[in-house]
């Protein structure tokens, strides 16, 4: 197994238990395969391998990667096609969320149900498919030695799933046992509100766990993102590894218990500024697809504080995998490439899903290396240099939404 350098620290404290009542949930069913390693090129090959083994991934998006204390990595995805031939969606099975455990170059799928009748990994026993379901947000190692996986509860009374009518209605937390990542409990988060969804992105320093919030209202403006709240990103904090505690909220000048007084740490774009933040060393690094589905630029910003101010580090124009495709949901990986370069995973899709149904490669993530304007790789070392500079970096232009 190739070792890889983790660039984000995994905080595990030995505090008392979370005090969350346990709920019985079925253990995940797994199917393992080995299809690639940890570099950007190897990940690209692995995730574009048809099916990642029997019963494996055929198409998926909104990828996130969480390093675990024993060296494994937990990937989560939303709206996943599993199994079948891997060549199209016709023979595949649809679920709203799965987990994928990576150990070096090997991958193990976490889901409920059977290969012939799979269910979502978290909440699959109670969802009403395409009407009420859970999508994964970010996760954090908890103080009691479990993993807290934030989830957004989605509803669409039209029964059309991720389509106009779908709305987030609150945040839940799945408490996962680290040994096998089975669900121990599932209940609403202490802050279960939906404007914004705190837990959209999560990172920690030595004292606190920071919960970044975005409203994530993707279909609420005539089938488009909600441009009243989408461009705003907020942050709350809890004691390190304590997602069971009601957060404090940044109000622009101080931390406060008043949720209604929260102020955005950044407002940007016309429709969405869904920042995903990771702490690297002593700095906070945010990666954002400006305007998400409808933009063309991924921006990387750096701050020495979880609340900003944010200094632009680099940006790039995303290339699409087909003329009618788009990219969205960039995620900064928790390890570096073989030469120390930072890497981003980014989702792909076709606006007309009938294209992806016949060519699932259009609905799989891509993996890119970050470079500076000078052409060199963006590394944790170059981040340290950027964070103490002011100005001098210009973000690339964004195409307006038609």
mmCIF file of C-alpha atoms in Angstrom:
data_model
loop_
_atom_site.group_PDB
_atom_site.id
_atom_site.type_symbol
_atom_site.label_atom_id
_atom_site.label_comp_id
_atom_site.label_asym_id
_atom_site.label_seq_id
_atom_site.Cartn_x
_atom_site.Cartn_y
_atom_site.Cartn_z
ATOM 1 C CA UNK A 1 0.000 0.000 0.000
ATOM 2 C CA UNK A 2 1.437 3.361 -0.992
ATOM 3 C CA UNK A 3 1.603 5.855 1.817
ATOM 4 C CA UNK A 4 0.436 9.388 1.226
ATOM 5 C CA UNK A 5 1.100 12.578 3.127
ATOM 6 C CA UNK A 6 -2.014 13.790 4.897
ATOM 7 C CA UNK A 7 -2.175 17.582 4.723
ATOM 8 C CA UNK A 8 -5.129 18.055 7.061
ATOM 9 C CA UNK A 9 -4.835 17.014 10.679
ATOM 10 C CA UNK A 10 -7.377 14.578 12.125
ATOM 11 C CA UNK A 11 -8.389 15.770 15.576
ATOM 12 C CA UNK A 12 -9.415 13.049 18.056
ATOM 13 C CA UNK A 13 -9.980 13.965 21.697
ATOM 14 C CA UNK A 14 -10.636 11.626 24.617
ATOM 15 C CA UNK A 15 -13.588 13.456 26.115
ATOM 16 C CA UNK A 16 -16.751 11.877 27.490
ATOM 17 C CA UNK A 17 -19.340 10.431 25.132
ATOM 18 C CA UNK A 18 -21.660 12.615 23.106
ATOM 19 C CA UNK A 19 -24.730 11.576 25.065
ATOM 20 C CA UNK A 20 -26.738 10.872 21.893
ATOM 21 C CA UNK A 21 -29.382 8.162 22.270
ATOM 22 C CA UNK A 22 -28.537 5.186 20.121
ATOM 23 C CA UNK A 23 -30.849 4.067 17.338
ATOM 24 C CA UNK A 24 -30.658 0.679 15.660
ATOM 25 C CA UNK A 25 -29.583 0.812 12.008
ATOM 26 C CA UNK A 26 -28.548 -1.986 9.726
ATOM 27 C CA UNK A 27 -24.823 -2.401 9.137
ATOM 28 C CA UNK A 28 -23.457 -1.386 5.735
ATOM 29 C CA UNK A 29 -22.933 -3.971 3.038
ATOM 30 C CA UNK A 30 -19.595 -3.709 1.268
ATOM 31 C CA UNK A 31 -17.955 -4.679 -2.005
ATOM 32 C CA UNK A 32 -14.213 -4.126 -2.353
ATOM 33 C CA UNK A 33 -11.993 -3.568 -5.374
ATOM 34 C CA UNK A 34 -8.534 -2.190 -6.069
ATOM 35 C CA UNK A 35 -8.434 0.221 -8.975
ATOM 36 C CA UNK A 36 -5.947 3.039 -8.379
ATOM 37 C CA UNK A 37 -3.839 4.957 -5.908
ATOM 38 C CA UNK A 38 -3.643 8.430 -4.467
ATOM 39 C CA UNK A 39 -2.136 10.754 -7.096
ATOM 40 C CA UNK A 40 -4.389 12.911 -9.255
ATOM 41 C CA UNK A 41 -3.710 10.711 -12.276
ATOM 42 C CA UNK A 42 -4.344 7.481 -10.353
ATOM 43 C CA UNK A 43 -7.573 8.809 -8.838
ATOM 44 C CA UNK A 44 -8.757 9.910 -12.260
ATOM 45 C CA UNK A 45 -8.201 6.380 -13.551
ATOM 46 C CA UNK A 46 -9.809 4.756 -10.516
ATOM 47 C CA UNK A 47 -12.986 6.815 -10.530
ATOM 48 C CA UNK A 48 -13.440 6.435 -14.262
ATOM 49 C CA UNK A 49 -13.060 2.675 -14.033
ATOM 50 C CA UNK A 50 -16.493 1.237 -14.930
ATOM 51 C CA UNK A 51 -18.089 0.256 -11.668
ATOM 52 C CA UNK A 52 -15.036 0.083 -9.388
ATOM 53 C CA UNK A 53 -15.716 -3.647 -9.178
ATOM 54 C CA UNK A 54 -18.946 -5.727 -8.985
ATOM 55 C CA UNK A 55 -21.755 -3.726 -7.401
ATOM 56 C CA UNK A 56 -19.564 -0.640 -7.580
ATOM 57 C CA UNK A 57 -19.926 2.986 -8.560
ATOM 58 C CA UNK A 58 -21.261 3.737 -12.031
ATOM 59 C CA UNK A 59 -21.927 7.457 -11.606
ATOM 60 C CA UNK A 60 -21.825 9.842 -8.633
ATOM 61 C CA UNK A 61 -21.284 13.457 -7.622
ATOM 62 C CA UNK A 62 -20.662 15.840 -4.682
ATOM 63 C CA UNK A 63 -17.599 13.887 -3.604
ATOM 64 C CA UNK A 64 -15.965 14.565 -0.235
ATOM 65 C CA UNK A 65 -12.960 12.834 1.363
ATOM 66 C CA UNK A 66 -12.382 12.522 5.131
ATOM 67 C CA UNK A 67 -9.086 11.090 6.470
ATOM 68 C CA UNK A 68 -9.596 8.560 9.257
ATOM 69 C CA UNK A 69 -7.227 8.050 12.216
ATOM 70 C CA UNK A 70 -5.961 4.678 10.951
ATOM 71 C CA UNK A 71 -4.918 6.013 7.525
ATOM 72 C CA UNK A 72 -8.047 5.096 5.593
ATOM 73 C CA UNK A 73 -10.106 7.723 3.790
ATOM 74 C CA UNK A 74 -13.894 7.897 3.792
ATOM 75 C CA UNK A 75 -15.407 9.242 0.570
ATOM 76 C CA UNK A 76 -19.068 10.238 0.473
ATOM 77 C CA UNK A 77 -21.277 10.908 -2.553
ATOM 78 C CA UNK A 78 -24.845 11.924 -3.250
ATOM 79 C CA UNK A 79 -27.201 10.554 -5.901
ATOM 80 C CA UNK A 80 -25.245 7.468 -6.900
ATOM 81 C CA UNK A 81 -25.776 4.786 -9.534
ATOM 82 C CA UNK A 82 -24.518 1.361 -8.398
ATOM 83 C CA UNK A 83 -23.879 -1.937 -10.116
ATOM 84 C CA UNK A 84 -24.957 -3.094 -13.526
ATOM 85 C CA UNK A 85 -22.562 -3.224 -16.450
ATOM 86 C CA UNK A 86 -21.035 0.161 -15.720
ATOM 87 C CA UNK A 87 -21.569 1.201 -19.329
ATOM 88 C CA UNK A 88 -24.915 2.962 -18.776
ATOM 89 C CA UNK A 89 -27.488 3.740 -16.100
ATOM 90 C CA UNK A 90 -30.089 1.387 -17.547
ATOM 91 C CA UNK A 91 -28.966 -1.632 -15.536
ATOM 92 C CA UNK A 92 -27.703 0.319 -12.513
ATOM 93 C CA UNK A 93 -29.491 0.989 -9.220
ATOM 94 C CA UNK A 94 -30.051 4.508 -7.869
ATOM 95 C CA UNK A 95 -29.470 5.486 -4.218
ATOM 96 C CA UNK A 96 -29.235 8.921 -2.603
ATOM 97 C CA UNK A 97 -25.959 8.383 -0.709
ATOM 98 C CA UNK A 98 -23.105 5.910 -0.324
ATOM 99 C CA UNK A 99 -19.793 5.766 1.467
ATOM 100 C CA UNK A 100 -16.561 4.580 -0.126
ATOM 101 C CA UNK A 101 -13.639 3.552 2.065
ATOM 102 C CA UNK A 102 -10.220 3.942 0.447
ATOM 103 C CA UNK A 103 -7.260 2.003 1.801
ATOM 104 C CA UNK A 104 -4.310 2.840 -0.427
ATOM 105 C CA UNK A 105 -5.443 1.760 -3.892
ATOM 106 C CA UNK A 106 -8.397 -0.345 -2.694
ATOM 107 C CA UNK A 107 -11.998 0.802 -2.321
ATOM 108 C CA UNK A 108 -14.917 -0.613 -0.336
ATOM 109 C CA UNK A 109 -18.504 0.513 -0.896
ATOM 110 C CA UNK A 110 -20.781 1.213 2.071
ATOM 111 C CA UNK A 111 -24.514 0.880 1.484
ATOM 112 C CA UNK A 112 -27.580 -0.827 2.853
ATOM 113 C CA UNK A 113 -29.622 -3.540 1.176
ATOM 114 C CA UNK A 114 -28.378 -6.070 -1.346
ATOM 115 C CA UNK A 115 -26.580 -5.840 -4.673
ATOM 116 C CA UNK A 116 -29.899 -6.466 -6.431
ATOM 117 C CA UNK A 117 -31.807 -4.017 -4.234
ATOM 118 C CA UNK A 118 -29.414 -1.490 -2.655
ATOM 119 C CA UNK A 119 -30.495 1.280 -0.324
ATOM 120 C CA UNK A 120 -28.789 4.483 0.741
ATOM 121 C CA UNK A 121 -26.016 3.962 3.268
ATOM 122 C CA UNK A 122 -27.347 6.521 5.774
ATOM 123 C CA UNK A 123 -31.089 6.815 6.312
ATOM 124 C CA UNK A 124 -31.954 4.348 3.563
ATOM 125 C CA UNK A 125 -34.312 2.467 5.850
ATOM 126 C CA UNK A 126 -36.640 5.439 6.240
ATOM 127 C CA UNK A 127 -36.297 7.496 3.051
ATOM 128 C CA UNK A 128 -39.057 7.921 0.511
ATOM 129 C CA UNK A 129 -37.018 7.799 -2.672
ATOM 130 C CA UNK A 130 -37.221 11.020 -4.690
ATOM 131 C CA UNK A 131 -39.509 12.554 -2.019
ATOM 132 C CA UNK A 132 -37.549 12.534 1.263
ATOM 133 C CA UNK A 133 -33.905 11.564 1.631
ATOM 134 C CA UNK A 134 -30.500 12.470 3.116
ATOM 135 C CA UNK A 135 -27.474 13.822 1.261
ATOM 136 C CA UNK A 136 -23.983 13.829 2.865
ATOM 137 C CA UNK A 137 -22.391 17.094 3.875
ATOM 138 C CA UNK A 138 -19.000 17.136 5.627
ATOM 139 C CA UNK A 139 -17.805 15.097 8.613
ATOM 140 C CA UNK A 140 -15.546 15.434 11.645
ATOM 141 C CA UNK A 141 -13.879 13.012 14.081
ATOM 142 C CA UNK A 142 -15.802 13.380 17.343
ATOM 143 C CA UNK A 143 -14.444 13.622 20.863
ATOM 144 C CA UNK A 144 -15.846 10.216 21.843
ATOM 145 C CA UNK A 145 -13.890 8.344 19.148
ATOM 146 C CA UNK A 146 -16.679 8.175 16.577
ATOM 147 C CA UNK A 147 -17.093 10.043 13.288
ATOM 148 C CA UNK A 148 -19.853 12.643 13.039
ATOM 149 C CA UNK A 149 -21.234 12.727 9.498
ATOM 150 C CA UNK A 150 -23.381 15.782 8.779
ATOM 151 C CA UNK A 151 -26.333 15.153 6.468
ATOM 152 C CA UNK A 152 -28.898 17.440 4.882
ATOM 153 C CA UNK A 153 -32.482 16.216 4.862
ATOM 154 C CA UNK A 154 -34.059 16.929 1.483
ATOM 155 C CA UNK A 155 -37.711 16.897 0.487
ATOM 156 C CA UNK A 156 -39.451 17.156 -2.865
ATOM 157 C CA UNK A 157 -43.230 16.770 -2.723
ATOM 158 C CA UNK A 158 -43.339 16.374 -6.524
ATOM 159 C CA UNK A 159 -41.515 13.036 -6.247
ATOM 160 C CA UNK A 160 -38.922 14.069 -8.832
ATOM 161 C CA UNK A 161 -35.854 14.008 -6.594
ATOM 162 C CA UNK A 162 -33.090 16.494 -7.398
ATOM 163 C CA UNK A 163 -35.289 18.738 -9.523
ATOM 164 C CA UNK A 164 -37.464 21.824 -9.100
ATOM 165 C CA UNK A 165 -39.404 21.471 -5.864
ATOM 166 C CA UNK A 166 -36.495 19.940 -3.920
ATOM 167 C CA UNK A 167 -35.594 21.854 -0.766
ATOM 168 C CA UNK A 168 -33.288 21.281 2.213
ATOM 169 C CA UNK A 169 -35.271 21.160 5.440
ATOM 170 C CA UNK A 170 -32.551 20.646 8.054
ATOM 171 C CA UNK A 171 -29.252 19.163 9.162
ATOM 172 C CA UNK A 172 -28.910 15.739 10.758
ATOM 173 C CA UNK A 173 -25.846 14.011 12.199
ATOM 174 C CA UNK A 174 -25.062 10.329 11.718
ATOM 175 C CA UNK A 175 -22.770 8.975 14.403
ATOM 176 C CA UNK A 176 -20.471 6.379 12.801
ATOM 177 C CA UNK A 177 -18.387 3.670 14.458
ATOM 178 C CA UNK A 178 -14.843 4.100 13.149
ATOM 179 C CA UNK A 179 -13.987 0.403 12.902
ATOM 180 C CA UNK A 180 -16.594 -0.428 10.243
ATOM 181 C CA UNK A 181 -18.309 2.972 9.700
ATOM 182 C CA UNK A 182 -21.706 1.548 10.568
ATOM 183 C CA UNK A 183 -24.373 3.988 11.733
ATOM 184 C CA UNK A 184 -24.776 4.053 15.520
ATOM 185 C CA UNK A 185 -27.317 6.866 15.654
ATOM 186 C CA UNK A 186 -29.001 9.376 13.402
ATOM 187 C CA UNK A 187 -30.741 12.492 14.694
ATOM 188 C CA UNK A 188 -31.145 16.226 14.046
ATOM 189 C CA UNK A 189 -28.059 18.344 14.672
ATOM 190 C CA UNK A 190 -28.129 20.812 17.598
ATOM 191 C CA UNK A 191 -28.366 23.477 14.895
ATOM 192 C CA UNK A 192 -30.711 21.793 12.472
ATOM 193 C CA UNK A 193 -31.698 24.949 10.598
ATOM 194 C CA UNK A 194 -31.614 25.167 6.822
ATOM 195 C CA UNK A 195 -30.656 28.846 6.191
ATOM 196 C CA UNK A 196 -27.770 28.166 6.203
ATOM 197 C CA UNK A 197 -26.898 24.479 6.652
ATOM 198 C CA UNK A 198 -24.081 24.536 9.210
ATOM 199 C CA UNK A 199 -21.923 21.484 8.535
ATOM 200 C CA UNK A 200 -21.838 22.004 4.770
ATOM 201 C CA UNK A 201 -18.059 22.153 5.275
ATOM 202 C CA UNK A 202 -16.225 21.281 8.505
ATOM 203 C CA UNK A 203 -12.649 21.743 9.674
ATOM 204 C CA UNK A 204 -10.833 22.098 12.997
ATOM 205 C CA UNK A 205 -7.875 23.734 14.691
ATOM 206 C CA UNK A 206 -6.411 22.828 18.098
ATOM 207 C CA UNK A 207 -9.386 24.217 20.070
ATOM 208 C CA UNK A 208 -12.467 24.402 17.885
ATOM 209 C CA UNK A 209 -14.356 22.673 15.127
ATOM 210 C CA UNK A 210 -15.697 25.139 12.564
ATOM 211 C CA UNK A 211 -18.985 24.529 10.770
ATOM 212 C CA UNK A 212 -19.243 26.474 7.517
ATOM 213 C CA UNK A 213 -22.767 27.095 6.306
ATOM 214 C CA UNK A 214 -24.363 27.573 2.914
ATOM 215 C CA UNK A 215 -28.088 27.475 2.196
ATOM 216 C CA UNK A 216 -27.504 24.859 -0.565
ATOM 217 C CA UNK A 217 -30.887 25.682 -2.078
ATOM 218 C CA UNK A 218 -30.235 24.374 -5.556
ATOM 219 C CA UNK A 219 -33.719 24.236 -7.074
ATOM 220 C CA UNK A 220 -35.688 26.907 -5.231
ATOM 221 C CA UNK A 221 -35.527 29.772 -7.718
ATOM 222 C CA UNK A 222 -37.492 28.394 -10.639
ATOM 223 C CA UNK A 223 -35.211 25.363 -10.805
ATOM 224 C CA UNK A 224 -32.077 27.445 -10.205
ATOM 225 C CA UNK A 225 -30.064 28.109 -7.022
ATOM 226 C CA UNK A 226 -31.536 30.617 -4.600
ATOM 227 C CA UNK A 227 -29.596 33.779 -5.451
ATOM 228 C CA UNK A 228 -30.795 35.508 -2.258
ATOM 229 C CA UNK A 229 -28.850 33.194 0.052
ATOM 230 C CA UNK A 230 -26.611 31.096 -2.224
ATOM 231 C CA UNK A 231 -23.781 33.666 -2.589
ATOM 232 C CA UNK A 232 -23.284 33.819 1.203
ATOM 233 C CA UNK A 233 -21.058 31.573 3.329
ATOM 234 C CA UNK A 234 -21.242 31.647 7.134
ATOM 235 C CA UNK A 235 -19.270 29.981 9.927
ATOM 236 C CA UNK A 236 -20.105 28.692 13.409
ATOM 237 C CA UNK A 237 -17.899 26.945 15.934
ATOM 238 C CA UNK A 238 -18.132 24.259 18.619
ATOM 239 C CA UNK A 239 -15.468 22.908 20.998
ATOM 240 C CA UNK A 240 -13.074 20.576 19.217
ATOM 241 C CA UNK A 241 -14.828 17.375 18.176
ATOM 242 C CA UNK A 242 -18.134 18.273 19.862
ATOM 243 C CA UNK A 243 -20.817 18.454 17.169
ATOM 244 C CA UNK A 244 -23.360 17.636 19.892
ATOM 245 C CA UNK A 245 -22.954 21.168 21.302
ATOM 246 C CA UNK A 246 -25.026 24.130 20.137
ATOM 247 C CA UNK A 247 -22.646 26.341 18.121
ATOM 248 C CA UNK A 248 -21.543 29.924 18.467
ATOM 249 C CA UNK A 249 -21.924 32.057 15.337
ATOM 250 C CA UNK A 250 -19.617 34.643 13.802
ATOM 251 C CA UNK A 251 -21.475 37.975 13.650
ATOM 252 C CA UNK A 252 -18.806 39.921 11.794
ATOM 253 C CA UNK A 253 -16.872 41.043 14.864
ATOM 254 C CA UNK A 254 -17.230 38.308 17.513
ATOM 255 C CA UNK A 255 -18.620 34.858 18.279
ATOM 256 C CA UNK A 256 -22.188 34.945 19.579
ATOM 257 C CA UNK A 257 -24.942 32.564 20.689
ATOM 258 C CA UNK A 258 -27.400 34.506 18.515
ATOM 259 C CA UNK A 259 -27.908 32.590 15.268
ATOM 260 C CA UNK A 260 -30.008 35.386 13.801
ATOM 261 C CA UNK A 261 -27.084 37.798 14.075
ATOM 262 C CA UNK A 262 -24.675 35.667 12.027
ATOM 263 C CA UNK A 263 -22.841 37.536 9.267
ATOM 264 C CA UNK A 264 -21.356 35.933 6.144
ATOM 265 C CA UNK A 265 -17.588 35.508 6.055
ATOM 266 C CA UNK A 266 -17.725 35.922 2.278
ATOM 267 C CA UNK A 267 -20.376 36.890 -0.265
ATOM 268 C CA UNK A 268 -19.512 36.242 -3.900
ATOM 269 C CA UNK A 269 -21.084 35.378 -7.240
ATOM 270 C CA UNK A 270 -24.622 35.699 -8.569
ATOM 271 C CA UNK A 271 -26.118 32.403 -7.434
ATOM 272 C CA UNK A 272 -23.771 30.334 -5.252
ATOM 273 C CA UNK A 273 -20.625 30.635 -3.157
ATOM 274 C CA UNK A 274 -20.554 27.161 -1.630
ATOM 275 C CA UNK A 275 -17.083 27.374 -0.055
ATOM 276 C CA UNK A 276 -15.488 24.156 1.149
ATOM 277 C CA UNK A 277 -12.791 24.876 3.713
ATOM 278 C CA UNK A 278 -9.904 22.761 4.947
ATOM 279 C CA UNK A 279 -7.279 23.709 7.522
ATOM 280 C CA UNK A 280 -3.752 23.049 6.256
ATOM 281 C CA UNK A 281 -1.061 23.708 8.840
ATOM 282 C CA UNK A 282 -1.955 27.043 10.431
ATOM 283 C CA UNK A 283 -4.047 28.301 7.512
ATOM 284 C CA UNK A 284 -7.581 27.878 6.295
ATOM 285 C CA UNK A 285 -7.924 27.103 2.593
ATOM 286 C CA UNK A 286 -11.245 27.481 0.773
ATOM 287 C CA UNK A 287 -12.001 26.061 -2.650
ATOM 288 C CA UNK A 288 -15.116 27.330 -4.416
ATOM 289 C CA UNK A 289 -16.761 26.975 -7.808
ATOM 290 C CA UNK A 290 -18.065 30.502 -8.243
ATOM 291 C CA UNK A 291 -21.788 30.264 -9.114
ATOM 292 C CA UNK A 292 -21.413 26.490 -8.905
ATOM 293 C CA UNK A 293 -23.370 24.884 -11.807
ATOM 294 C CA UNK A 294 -23.352 28.011 -13.921
ATOM 295 C CA UNK A 295 -19.888 29.470 -13.356
ATOM 296 C CA UNK A 296 -16.625 28.557 -14.997
ATOM 297 C CA UNK A 297 -14.032 29.482 -12.351
ATOM 298 C CA UNK A 298 -12.739 27.568 -9.340
ATOM 299 C CA UNK A 299 -11.205 29.947 -6.802
ATOM 300 C CA UNK A 300 -8.797 29.002 -4.022
ATOM 301 C CA UNK A 301 -8.582 31.442 -1.097
ATOM 302 C CA UNK A 302 -6.412 31.414 2.021
ATOM 303 C CA UNK A 303 -6.910 32.920 5.484
ATOM 304 C CA UNK A 304 -5.071 32.789 8.787
ATOM 305 C CA UNK A 305 -8.408 32.876 10.651
ATOM 306 C CA UNK A 306 -11.525 30.730 10.109
ATOM 307 C CA UNK A 307 -13.497 33.945 9.607
ATOM 308 C CA UNK A 308 -11.134 35.457 7.012
ATOM 309 C CA UNK A 309 -10.263 37.825 5.502
ATOM 310 C CA UNK A 310 -9.596 35.604 2.492
ATOM 311 C CA UNK A 311 -6.619 36.162 0.204
ATOM 312 C CA UNK A 312 -6.911 34.801 -3.365
ATOM 313 C CA UNK A 313 -4.285 32.093 -3.918
ATOM 314 C CA UNK A 314 -5.046 30.820 -7.398
ATOM 315 C CA UNK A 315 -7.942 30.068 -9.731
ATOM 316 C CA UNK A 316 -8.609 28.084 -12.862
ATOM 317 C CA UNK A 317 -11.259 27.791 -15.537
ATOM 318 C CA UNK A 318 -12.868 24.361 -15.432
ATOM 319 C CA UNK A 319 -13.065 22.354 -18.612
ATOM 320 C CA UNK A 320 -16.249 20.377 -19.203
ATOM 321 C CA UNK A 321 -16.418 16.780 -20.372
ATOM 322 C CA UNK A 322 -19.080 17.525 -22.995
ATOM 323 C CA UNK A 323 -20.509 20.582 -24.747
ATOM 324 C CA UNK A 324 -23.655 20.535 -22.605
ATOM 325 C CA UNK A 325 -21.917 19.549 -19.350
ATOM 326 C CA UNK A 326 -21.049 21.551 -16.271
ATOM 327 C CA UNK A 327 -18.720 21.262 -13.289
ATOM 328 C CA UNK A 328 -19.437 22.001 -9.627
ATOM 329 C CA UNK A 329 -18.719 21.078 -5.996
ATOM 330 C CA UNK A 330 -14.887 21.268 -5.914
ATOM 331 C CA UNK A 331 -13.350 19.587 -2.880
ATOM 332 C CA UNK A 332 -9.760 20.037 -1.686
ATOM 333 C CA UNK A 333 -8.329 16.582 -1.018
ATOM 334 C CA UNK A 334 -6.827 15.875 2.409
ATOM 335 C CA UNK A 335 -3.508 14.708 0.992
ATOM 336 C CA UNK A 336 -0.994 16.065 -1.504
ATOM 337 C CA UNK A 337 0.084 14.678 -4.871
ATOM 338 C CA UNK A 338 3.415 12.887 -5.149
ATOM 339 C CA UNK A 339 5.317 16.177 -5.579
ATOM 340 C CA UNK A 340 3.457 18.005 -2.819
ATOM 341 C CA UNK A 341 0.935 19.727 -5.095
ATOM 342 C CA UNK A 342 -2.531 20.280 -3.679
ATOM 343 C CA UNK A 343 -5.343 18.499 -5.511
ATOM 344 C CA UNK A 344 -9.026 19.172 -6.067
ATOM 345 C CA UNK A 345 -11.800 16.722 -6.928
ATOM 346 C CA UNK A 346 -14.642 18.292 -8.897
ATOM 347 C CA UNK A 347 -18.036 16.947 -9.964
ATOM 348 C CA UNK A 348 -19.192 16.632 -13.564
ATOM 349 C CA UNK A 349 -22.676 16.322 -14.979
ATOM 350 C CA UNK A 350 -24.762 16.943 -18.075
ATOM 351 C CA UNK A 351 -27.585 19.442 -17.817
ATOM 352 C CA UNK A 352 -29.568 16.915 -19.837
ATOM 353 C CA UNK A 353 -29.087 13.754 -17.770
ATOM 354 C CA UNK A 354 -30.098 11.602 -20.747
ATOM 355 C CA UNK A 355 -26.556 12.123 -22.016
ATOM 356 C CA UNK A 356 -25.019 10.899 -18.756
ATOM 357 C CA UNK A 357 -27.422 7.940 -18.712
ATOM 358 C CA UNK A 358 -25.849 6.605 -21.895
ATOM 359 C CA UNK A 359 -22.310 7.745 -21.009
ATOM 360 C CA UNK A 360 -21.744 7.540 -17.218
ATOM 361 C CA UNK A 361 -18.236 9.030 -17.553
ATOM 362 C CA UNK A 362 -20.066 12.367 -17.757
ATOM 363 C CA UNK A 363 -21.276 11.803 -14.189
ATOM 364 C CA UNK A 364 -18.007 11.019 -12.435
ATOM 365 C CA UNK A 365 -15.566 13.341 -10.658
ATOM 366 C CA UNK A 366 -12.367 14.690 -12.174
ATOM 367 C CA UNK A 367 -9.126 15.283 -10.281
ATOM 368 C CA UNK A 368 -6.917 18.312 -10.920
ATOM 369 C CA UNK A 369 -3.651 19.622 -9.545
ATOM 370 C CA UNK A 370 -3.486 23.233 -8.385
ATOM 371 C CA UNK A 371 -0.860 25.519 -9.889
ATOM 372 C CA UNK A 372 0.145 29.115 -9.272
ATOM 373 C CA UNK A 373 0.212 31.817 -11.925
ATOM 374 C CA UNK A 374 3.967 31.208 -12.212
ATOM 375 C CA UNK A 375 3.246 27.652 -13.356
ATOM 376 C CA UNK A 376 4.565 25.921 -10.261
ATOM 377 C CA UNK A 377 2.390 23.686 -8.078
ATOM 378 C CA UNK A 378 0.355 25.163 -5.242
ATOM 379 C CA UNK A 379 1.679 23.480 -2.109
ATOM 380 C CA UNK A 380 1.317 23.968 1.625
ATOM 381 C CA UNK A 381 4.627 25.856 1.474
ATOM 382 C CA UNK A 382 3.410 28.273 -1.181
ATOM 383 C CA UNK A 383 0.215 28.782 0.833
ATOM 384 C CA UNK A 384 2.338 30.085 3.683
ATOM 385 C CA UNK A 385 3.851 32.648 1.315
ATOM 386 C CA UNK A 386 0.498 33.705 -0.134
ATOM 387 C CA UNK A 387 -1.134 34.196 3.239
ATOM 388 C CA UNK A 388 1.242 36.996 4.212
ATOM 389 C CA UNK A 389 0.972 38.836 0.887
ATOM 390 C CA UNK A 390 -1.733 41.318 -0.010
ATOM 391 C CA UNK A 391 -3.167 41.689 -3.489
ATOM 392 C CA UNK A 392 -1.261 40.922 -6.648
ATOM 393 C CA UNK A 393 -3.492 37.989 -7.661
ATOM 394 C CA UNK A 394 -6.445 38.456 -9.996
ATOM 395 C CA UNK A 395 -9.261 35.946 -10.240
ATOM 396 C CA UNK A 396 -10.187 34.841 -13.731
ATOM 397 C CA UNK A 397 -13.516 36.173 -15.087
ATOM 398 C CA UNK A 398 -16.757 34.259 -14.690
ATOM 399 C CA UNK A 399 -19.273 33.823 -17.477
ATOM 400 C CA UNK A 400 -22.632 35.268 -16.528
ATOM 401 C CA UNK A 401 -25.634 32.988 -16.279
ATOM 402 C CA UNK A 402 -27.918 33.199 -19.288
#
